[in-house]
Each structure stands twice: as C-alpha cells, then as structure tokens.
PDB file of C-alpha atoms in Angstrom:
ATOM      1  CA  MET A 209      57.939  67.918  20.847  1.00 41.00           C
ATOM      2  CA  GLU A 210      61.390  67.187  22.309  1.00 55.00           C
ATOM      3  CA  PRO A 211      62.285  69.282  25.379  1.00 62.00           C
ATOM      4  CA  ASN A 212      65.589  70.317  23.784  1.00 76.00           C
ATOM      5  CA  LYS A 213      65.962  73.748  25.359  1.00 82.00           C
ATOM      6  CA  LYS A 214      65.100  72.474  28.823  1.00 89.00           C
ATOM      7  CA  VAL A 215      67.526  69.564  28.441  1.00 91.00           C
ATOM      8  CA  ASP A 216      70.271  71.974  27.376  1.00 92.00           C
ATOM      9  CA  GLN A 217      69.553  74.003  30.501  1.00 93.00           C
ATOM     10  CA  LEU A 218      69.716  70.850  32.642  1.00 95.00           C
ATOM     11  CA  LEU A 219      73.118  70.005  31.182  1.00 95.00           C
ATOM     12  CA  GLN A 220      74.341  73.552  31.796  1.00 95.00           C
ATOM     13  CA  ASP A 221      73.111  73.431  35.400  1.00 96.00           C
ATOM     14  CA  LEU A 222      74.776  70.049  35.848  1.00 96.00           C
ATOM     15  CA  LYS A 223      78.049  71.500  34.597  1.00 95.00           C
ATOM     16  CA  SER A 224      77.616  74.485  36.932  1.00 95.00           C
ATOM     17  CA  GLY A 225      77.099  72.252  39.966  1.00 96.00           C
ATOM     18  CA  LYS A 226      73.404  73.078  40.471  1.00 97.00           C
ATOM     19  CA  PHE A 227      72.609  69.459  41.189  1.00 97.00           C
ATOM     20  CA  LYS A 228      69.469  69.929  43.290  1.00 97.00           C
ATOM     21  CA  LYS A 229      67.994  72.140  40.593  1.00 97.00           C
ATOM     22  CA  VAL A 230      68.812  69.518  37.970  1.00 97.00           C
ATOM     23  CA  ILE A 231      66.980  66.869  39.979  1.00 97.00           C
ATOM     24  CA  SER A 232      63.959  69.110  40.580  1.00 96.00           C
ATOM     25  CA  GLU A 233      63.619  70.225  36.953  1.00 95.00           C
ATOM     26  CA  GLY A 234      64.527  66.798  35.632  1.00 96.00           C
ATOM     27  CA  GLU A 235      61.756  65.158  37.630  1.00 95.00           C
ATOM     28  CA  LYS A 236      59.257  67.619  36.155  1.00 94.00           C
ATOM     29  CA  LEU A 237      60.357  66.678  32.648  1.00 95.00           C
ATOM     30  CA  LEU A 238      60.217  62.968  33.443  1.00 95.00           C
ATOM     31  CA  LYS A 239      56.527  63.285  34.274  1.00 93.00           C
ATOM     32  CA  LYS A 240      55.980  64.243  30.632  1.00 92.00           C
ATOM     33  CA  TYR A 241      58.743  62.224  28.972  1.00 92.00           C
ATOM     34  CA  GLN A 242      59.056  58.927  30.840  1.00 92.00           C
ATOM     35  CA  ASP A 243      60.443  57.232  27.727  1.00 93.00           C
ATOM     36  CA  LYS A 244      63.567  59.404  27.532  1.00 94.00           C
ATOM     37  CA  GLY A 245      66.572  57.517  28.839  1.00 96.00           C
ATOM     38  CA  TYR A 246      68.827  60.562  28.668  1.00 96.00           C
ATOM     39  CA  LEU A 247      66.612  62.372  31.208  1.00 97.00           C
ATOM     40  CA  PHE A 248      67.020  59.519  33.676  1.00 98.00           C
ATOM     41  CA  ASN A 249      70.759  59.620  32.987  1.00 98.00           C
ATOM     42  CA  ILE A 250      70.986  63.360  33.696  1.00 97.00           C
ATOM     43  CA  CYS A 251      69.086  62.970  36.973  1.00 98.00           C
ATOM     44  CA  GLY A 252      71.310  60.010  37.820  1.00 98.00           C
ATOM     45  CA  LEU A 253      74.422  62.129  37.306  1.00 98.00           C
ATOM     46  CA  ALA A 254      73.040  64.855  39.588  1.00 98.00           C
ATOM     47  CA  HIS A 255      72.324  62.294  42.307  1.00 98.00           C
ATOM     48  CA  GLN A 256      75.792  60.813  41.783  1.00 98.00           C
ATOM     49  CA  ARG A 257      77.429  64.217  42.303  1.00 97.00           C
ATOM     50  CA  LEU A 258      75.430  64.640  45.528  1.00 98.00           C
ATOM     51  CA  LYS A 259      76.661  61.227  46.717  1.00 97.00           C
ATOM     52  CA  HIS A 260      73.155  59.744  46.460  1.00 98.00           C
ATOM     53  CA  ILE A 261      74.772  56.685  44.948  1.00 98.00           C
ATOM     54  CA  GLU A 262      72.011  54.125  45.465  1.00 98.00           C
ATOM     55  CA  ILE A 263      69.476  56.498  43.906  1.00 98.00           C
ATOM     56  CA  SER A 264      71.796  57.230  40.980  1.00 98.00           C
ATOM     57  CA  ILE A 265      72.043  53.515  40.289  1.00 98.00           C
ATOM     58  CA  VAL A 266      68.250  53.291  40.010  1.00 98.00           C
ATOM     59  CA  TYR A 267      68.201  56.161  37.506  1.00 98.00           C
ATOM     60  CA  PHE A 268      71.065  54.805  35.424  1.00 98.00           C
ATOM     61  CA  LYS A 269      69.417  51.386  35.231  1.00 98.00           C
ATOM     62  CA  LYS A 270      66.196  53.000  34.008  1.00 98.00           C
ATOM     63  CA  ALA A 271      68.202  54.937  31.413  1.00 98.00           C
ATOM     64  CA  ILE A 272      69.851  51.724  30.228  1.00 98.00           C
ATOM     65  CA  ASN A 273      66.519  49.900  30.034  1.00 98.00           C
ATOM     66  CA  LEU A 274      65.209  52.630  27.751  1.00 97.00           C
ATOM     67  CA  GLU A 275      68.419  53.055  25.739  1.00 97.00           C
ATOM     68  CA  PRO A 276      70.348  49.775  26.022  1.00 97.00           C
ATOM     69  CA  GLN A 277      72.823  50.714  23.298  1.00 96.00           C
ATOM     70  CA  ASN A 278      73.977  53.878  25.066  1.00 98.00           C
ATOM     71  CA  LEU A 279      77.418  53.090  26.452  1.00 98.00           C
ATOM     72  CA  GLY A 280      77.574  56.397  28.318  1.00 98.00           C
ATOM     73  CA  HIS A 281      74.715  55.355  30.584  1.00 98.00           C
ATOM     74  CA  LYS A 282      76.518  52.082  31.334  1.00 98.00           C
ATOM     75  CA  ASN A 283      79.773  53.871  32.088  1.00 98.00           C
ATOM     76  CA  ASN A 284      77.965  56.131  34.565  1.00 98.00           C
ATOM     77  CA  LEU A 285      76.406  53.103  36.240  1.00 98.00           C
ATOM     78  CA  ALA A 286      79.821  51.476  36.601  1.00 98.00           C
ATOM     79  CA  ASN A 287      81.168  54.625  38.254  1.00 98.00           C
ATOM     80  CA  SER A 288      78.372  54.516  40.814  1.00 98.00           C
ATOM     81  CA  PHE A 289      79.184  50.881  41.545  1.00 98.00           C
ATOM     82  CA  ILE A 290      82.813  51.905  42.165  1.00 98.00           C
ATOM     83  CA  SER A 291      81.620  54.525  44.660  1.00 97.00           C
ATOM     84  CA  ILE A 292      79.989  51.844  46.829  1.00 98.00           C
ATOM     85  CA  ASN A 293      82.835  49.348  46.402  1.00 97.00           C
ATOM     86  CA  GLN A 294      80.885  47.015  44.140  1.00 98.00           C
ATOM     87  CA  PHE A 295      83.978  46.486  42.048  1.00 98.00           C
ATOM     88  CA  LYS A 296      82.977  43.260  40.307  1.00 98.00           C
ATOM     89  CA  GLU A 297      79.766  44.813  39.014  1.00 98.00           C
ATOM     90  CA  ALA A 298      81.718  47.827  37.744  1.00 98.00           C
ATOM     91  CA  GLU A 299      84.390  45.688  36.102  1.00 98.00           C
ATOM     92  CA  ASP A 300      81.781  43.555  34.327  1.00 98.00           C
ATOM     93  CA  ILE A 301      80.246  46.700  32.845  1.00 98.00           C
ATOM     94  CA  PHE A 302      83.590  48.081  31.665  1.00 98.00           C
ATOM     95  CA  LYS A 303      84.405  44.753  30.035  1.00 98.00           C
ATOM     96  CA  GLU A 304      81.032  44.809  28.268  1.00 98.00           C
ATOM     97  CA  ILE A 305      81.563  48.356  27.008  1.00 98.00           C
ATOM     98  CA  LEU A 306      85.092  47.671  25.751  1.00 98.00           C
ATOM     99  CA  LEU A 307      83.966  44.480  24.049  1.00 98.00           C
ATOM    100  CA  ILE A 308      81.531  46.570  22.021  1.00 97.00           C
ATOM    101  CA  ASP A 309      83.817  49.586  21.628  1.00 98.00           C
ATOM    102  CA  PRO A 310      87.487  48.854  22.465  1.00 97.00           C
ATOM    103  CA  ASP A 311      88.405  52.515  21.993  1.00 97.00           C
ATOM    104  CA  ASN A 312      85.760  53.936  24.330  1.00 98.00           C
ATOM    105  CA  THR A 313      87.862  56.531  26.144  1.00 97.00           C
ATOM    106  CA  PRO A 314      85.627  57.160  29.203  1.00 97.00           C
ATOM    107  CA  ALA A 315      85.440  53.413  29.860  1.00 98.00           C
ATOM    108  CA  LEU A 316      89.202  53.012  29.416  1.00 98.00           C
ATOM    109  CA  VAL A 317      89.909  55.831  31.880  1.00 98.00           C
ATOM    110  CA  ASN A 318      87.407  54.698  34.489  1.00 98.00           C
ATOM    111  CA  TYR A 319      88.455  51.062  34.177  1.00 98.00           C
ATOM    112  CA  ALA A 320      92.055  52.203  34.689  1.00 98.00           C
ATOM    113  CA  ARG A 321      90.921  54.042  37.809  1.00 97.00           C
ATOM    114  CA  LEU A 322      89.232  50.875  39.060  1.00 98.00           C
ATOM    115  CA  LYS A 323      92.340  48.799  38.380  1.00 98.00           C
ATOM    116  CA  ASN A 324      94.371  51.301  40.396  1.00 96.00           C
ATOM    117  CA  ILE A 325      91.929  50.957  43.310  1.00 96.00           C
ATOM    118  CA  LEU A 326      92.312  47.176  43.053  1.00 97.00           C
ATOM    119  CA  LEU A 327      96.123  47.621  43.142  1.00 96.00           C
ATOM    120  CA  ASP A 328      96.394  46.115  39.662  1.00 97.00           C
ATOM    121  CA  PHE A 329      98.857  48.810  38.662  1.00 97.00           C
ATOM    122  CA  LYS A 330     100.212  47.210  35.485  1.00 97.00           C
ATOM    123  CA  ASN A 331      96.771  46.910  33.897  1.00 98.00           C
ATOM    124  CA  SER A 332      95.866  50.380  35.137  1.00 98.00           C
ATOM    125  CA  ILE A 333      98.903  51.757  33.294  1.00 98.00           C
ATOM    126  CA  ASN A 334      98.021  49.842  30.129  1.00 98.00           C
ATOM    127  CA  LEU A 335      94.469  51.205  30.147  1.00 98.00           C
ATOM    128  CA  TYR A 336      95.570  54.799  30.747  1.00 98.00           C
ATOM    129  CA  GLN A 337      98.161  54.533  27.989  1.00 97.00           C
ATOM    130  CA  LYS A 338      95.555  53.231  25.561  1.00 98.00           C
ATOM    131  CA  ALA A 339      93.191  56.080  26.460  1.00 98.00           C
ATOM    132  CA  LEU A 340      95.969  58.610  25.855  1.00 97.00           C
ATOM    133  CA  LYS A 341      96.262  57.444  22.251  1.00 96.00           C
ATOM    134  CA  PHE A 342      92.873  59.076  21.676  1.00 95.00           C
ATOM    135  CA  VAL A 343      93.150  62.121  23.981  1.00 93.00           C
ATOM    136  CA  LYS A 344      96.856  62.938  23.948  1.00 92.00           C
ATOM    137  CA  ASN A 345      96.576  66.293  25.700  1.00 92.00           C
ATOM    138  CA  ASP A 346      94.235  65.329  28.528  1.00 96.00           C
ATOM    139  CA  LEU A 347      96.331  66.458  31.484  1.00 97.00           C
ATOM    140  CA  GLY A 348      94.099  64.715  34.015  1.00 96.00           C
ATOM    141  CA  ILE A 349      94.763  61.320  32.461  1.00 97.00           C
ATOM    142  CA  TRP A 350      98.513  62.002  32.326  1.00 97.00           C
ATOM    143  CA  LEU A 351      98.395  62.997  36.002  1.00 96.00           C
ATOM    144  CA  ASN A 352      96.536  59.800  36.926  1.00 97.00           C
ATOM    145  CA  LEU A 353      99.081  57.747  34.997  1.00 97.00           C
ATOM    146  CA  SER A 354     101.903  59.427  36.887  1.00 97.00           C
ATOM    147  CA  SER A 355     100.129  58.626  40.157  1.00 95.00           C
ATOM    148  CA  VAL A 356     100.002  54.923  39.285  1.00 96.00           C
ATOM    149  CA  TYR A 357     103.733  54.896  38.571  1.00 96.00           C
ATOM    150  CA  GLN A 358     104.266  56.522  41.971  1.00 93.00           C
ATOM    151  CA  SER A 359     102.206  53.741  43.573  1.00 92.00           C
ATOM    152  CA  LEU A 360     104.591  51.269  41.938  1.00 93.00           C
ATOM    153  CA  GLY A 361     107.581  53.167  43.316  1.00 91.00           C
ATOM    154  CA  GLU A 362     108.706  54.025  39.789  1.00 94.00           C
ATOM    155  CA  PHE A 363     109.371  57.679  40.526  1.00 93.00           C
ATOM    156  CA  LYS A 364     111.548  58.426  37.499  1.00 93.00           C
ATOM    157  CA  GLU A 365     108.747  57.383  35.138  1.00 96.00           C
ATOM    158  CA  ALA A 366     106.239  59.340  37.231  1.00 96.00           C
ATOM    159  CA  LYS A 367     108.410  62.447  37.138  1.00 95.00           C
ATOM    160  CA  ASP A 368     109.013  62.167  33.388  1.00 96.00           C
ATOM    161  CA  ILE A 369     105.245  62.163  32.843  1.00 97.00           C
ATOM    162  CA  LEU A 370     104.828  65.218  35.064  1.00 97.00           C
ATOM    163  CA  LYS A 371     107.494  67.031  33.050  1.00 96.00           C
ATOM    164  CA  LYS A 372     105.595  66.134  29.889  1.00 95.00           C
ATOM    165  CA  ILE A 373     102.456  67.634  31.408  1.00 97.00           C
ATOM    166  CA  LEU A 374     104.319  70.866  32.120  1.00 97.00           C
ATOM    167  CA  GLU A 375     105.548  70.981  28.542  1.00 95.00           C
ATOM    168  CA  ILE A 376     101.897  71.041  27.489  1.00 95.00           C
ATOM    169  CA  ASN A 377     100.834  73.456  30.232  1.00 96.00           C
ATOM    170  CA  PRO A 378     103.618  75.032  32.331  1.00 96.00           C
ATOM    171  CA  ASN A 379     101.026  76.437  34.751  1.00 96.00           C
ATOM    172  CA  TYR A 380      99.327  73.127  35.591  1.00 96.00           C
ATOM    173  CA  ILE A 381      99.477  73.304  39.400  1.00 96.00           C
ATOM    174  CA  PRO A 382      98.719  69.604  40.191  1.00 95.00           C
ATOM    175  CA  ALA A 383     101.830  68.579  38.234  1.00 96.00           C
ATOM    176  CA  HIS A 384     104.014  71.053  40.166  1.00 96.00           C
ATOM    177  CA  ILE A 385     102.613  69.735  43.455  1.00 95.00           C
ATOM    178  CA  SER A 386     103.267  66.126  42.452  1.00 94.00           C
ATOM    179  CA  ILE A 387     106.855  66.860  41.425  1.00 94.00           C
ATOM    180  CA  SER A 388     107.435  68.595  44.760  1.00 92.00           C
ATOM    181  CA  LYS A 389     106.068  65.564  46.630  1.00 90.00           C
ATOM    182  CA  ILE A 390     108.305  63.188  44.659  1.00 91.00           C
ATOM    183  CA  ASN A 391     111.348  65.380  45.333  1.00 90.00           C
ATOM    184  CA  ASN A 392     110.547  65.536  49.057  1.00 86.00           C
ATOM    185  CA  TYR A 393     110.019  61.774  49.195  1.00 81.00           C
ATOM    186  CA  SER A 394     113.299  61.118  47.401  1.00 69.00           C
ATOM    187  CA  GLU A 395     115.158  63.494  49.732  1.00 68.00           C
ATOM    188  CA  ASN A 396     113.615  61.938  52.860  1.00 65.00           C
ATOM    189  CA  THR A 397     114.373  58.434  51.592  1.00 58.00           C
ATOM    190  CA  SER A 398     117.981  59.414  50.931  1.00 51.00           C
ATOM    191  CA  ASN A 399     118.318  60.936  54.405  1.00 52.00           C
ATOM    192  CA  PHE A 400     116.790  57.818  55.970  1.00 43.00           C
ATOM    193  CA  LYS A 401     119.258  55.571  54.143  1.00 49.00           C
ATOM    194  CA  GLU A 402     122.156  57.784  55.279  1.00 50.00           C
ATOM    195  CA  MET A 403     120.915  57.576  58.879  1.00 50.00           C
ATOM    196  CA  ILE A 404     120.663  53.770  58.740  1.00 48.00           C
ATOM    197  CA  ASN A 405     124.166  53.494  57.277  1.00 51.00           C
ATOM    198  CA  PHE A 406     125.505  55.763  60.031  1.00 41.00           C
ATOM    199  CA  ILE A 407     123.824  53.652  62.737  1.00 41.00           C
ATOM    200  CA  ILE A 408     125.270  50.467  61.222  1.00 42.00           C
ATOM    201  CA  PHE A 409     128.730  52.069  61.080  1.00 39.00           C
ATOM    202  CA  GLN A 410     128.511  53.171  64.723  1.00 37.00           C
ATOM    203  CA  PHE A 411     127.327  49.739  65.785  1.00 40.00           C
ATOM    204  CA  ASN A 412     130.194  48.007  63.956  1.00 44.00           C
ATOM    205  CA  PHE A 413     132.653  50.471  65.482  1.00 42.00           C
ATOM    206  CA  LEU A 414     131.427  49.675  68.993  1.00 42.00           C
ATOM    207  CA  ILE A 415     131.806  45.931  68.381  1.00 44.00           C
TER     208      ILE A 415
END
C-alpha cells in the first residue's frame, strides 16, 4: 500500500518549513519503501533547505537512480550543485533537462539564475524571457529578470519590468523597493557627474 497520506503530510510540512520533522518522518518511511524515489527527493529537499547540501546531493542522486525519468529530481540536484559552486555539474544537468523538455519552466528559471551568477547576463535574460512565456504572471521571475537588467546597467528596461509587476500586483513590495533603489542610484549618479563637471570647470578656471 502506498503511503499517500503520510507523503501528503511530508509535503505539507516541507511547505511549512518543518524540515527536521520531514527528515525524521521521511527516514521512517524509507525503511519501509526504499524503492520510492520521491521519498528520497522529499528528504533531499528538506536537507537542502537546512543547508545540508552534500547530504541533499546524496538523496537526490538516489532519487534519480530510482526514477531516472523524473526531471524534477534532476533539477533539485542541479540547485544543490549551484549552492556549493559546482557550476559545471549544474549546467550539464540543466542542459540535459532542456534537451528532453525545452519548455521545462523550473529548469529554465534555475538555469537563468546560474547564468546570472556566471555573469552571462544576456543568456540569463533569454532564459527568463522564455520561462515567462509559460508563467506570465510569476512576479518572482519578472523581479529576477529586472535584477539582471540592473546588473547590465540597463536601468530603463529594469524599471519598465518593475512597473509591469506593479500593474499585476500594485502591493508587491519587492518591486517598490527595487524601483526606489534604481531612483536613488540614478540620483546619486547624476549628482556625481555634476560634481565631476564642477571640479573640471574649477580646474580649467584656475589654469
């Protein structure tokens, strides 16, 4: 008999942040159901949230061995590799996932995040934009995309995206904070340029 109710409870506890409980109860289930890849995956996610990254990798690999077609397990493994700066391993996994399923949104988003870490901003933008074709109202992805444009110094594009976010949800605080930061940066940059021009003028006047 499948432990459906207990698995549902594990998922609820995972969502609620009860990670130690998930690991404890998950281990009990694994003693009975060692052939269930999804149980290893759930325990791996709990360890990942607790920053037990090396342990999470072990669990995700076991999940993949049992359920090699499950792209979610592979995506979780790639995220753990990112956490310990094993970027090549993570990138190889994302490429594998997207070769099988080019529209896999979690892989697109996490690969975009990796590309941003690697300072490959153009490809990060392309990946986020592709993901947004499938989840148009995901404010977190829009916010991440805006952040990449800010890293490129393209503040108009970044601000336009933030305004779009606020059209969807006027109360989305992270977007308001980001707009404020961009405005402050632009104001400080303008003041700095004015100061430099004044110094140059004074210097020329003295000569």
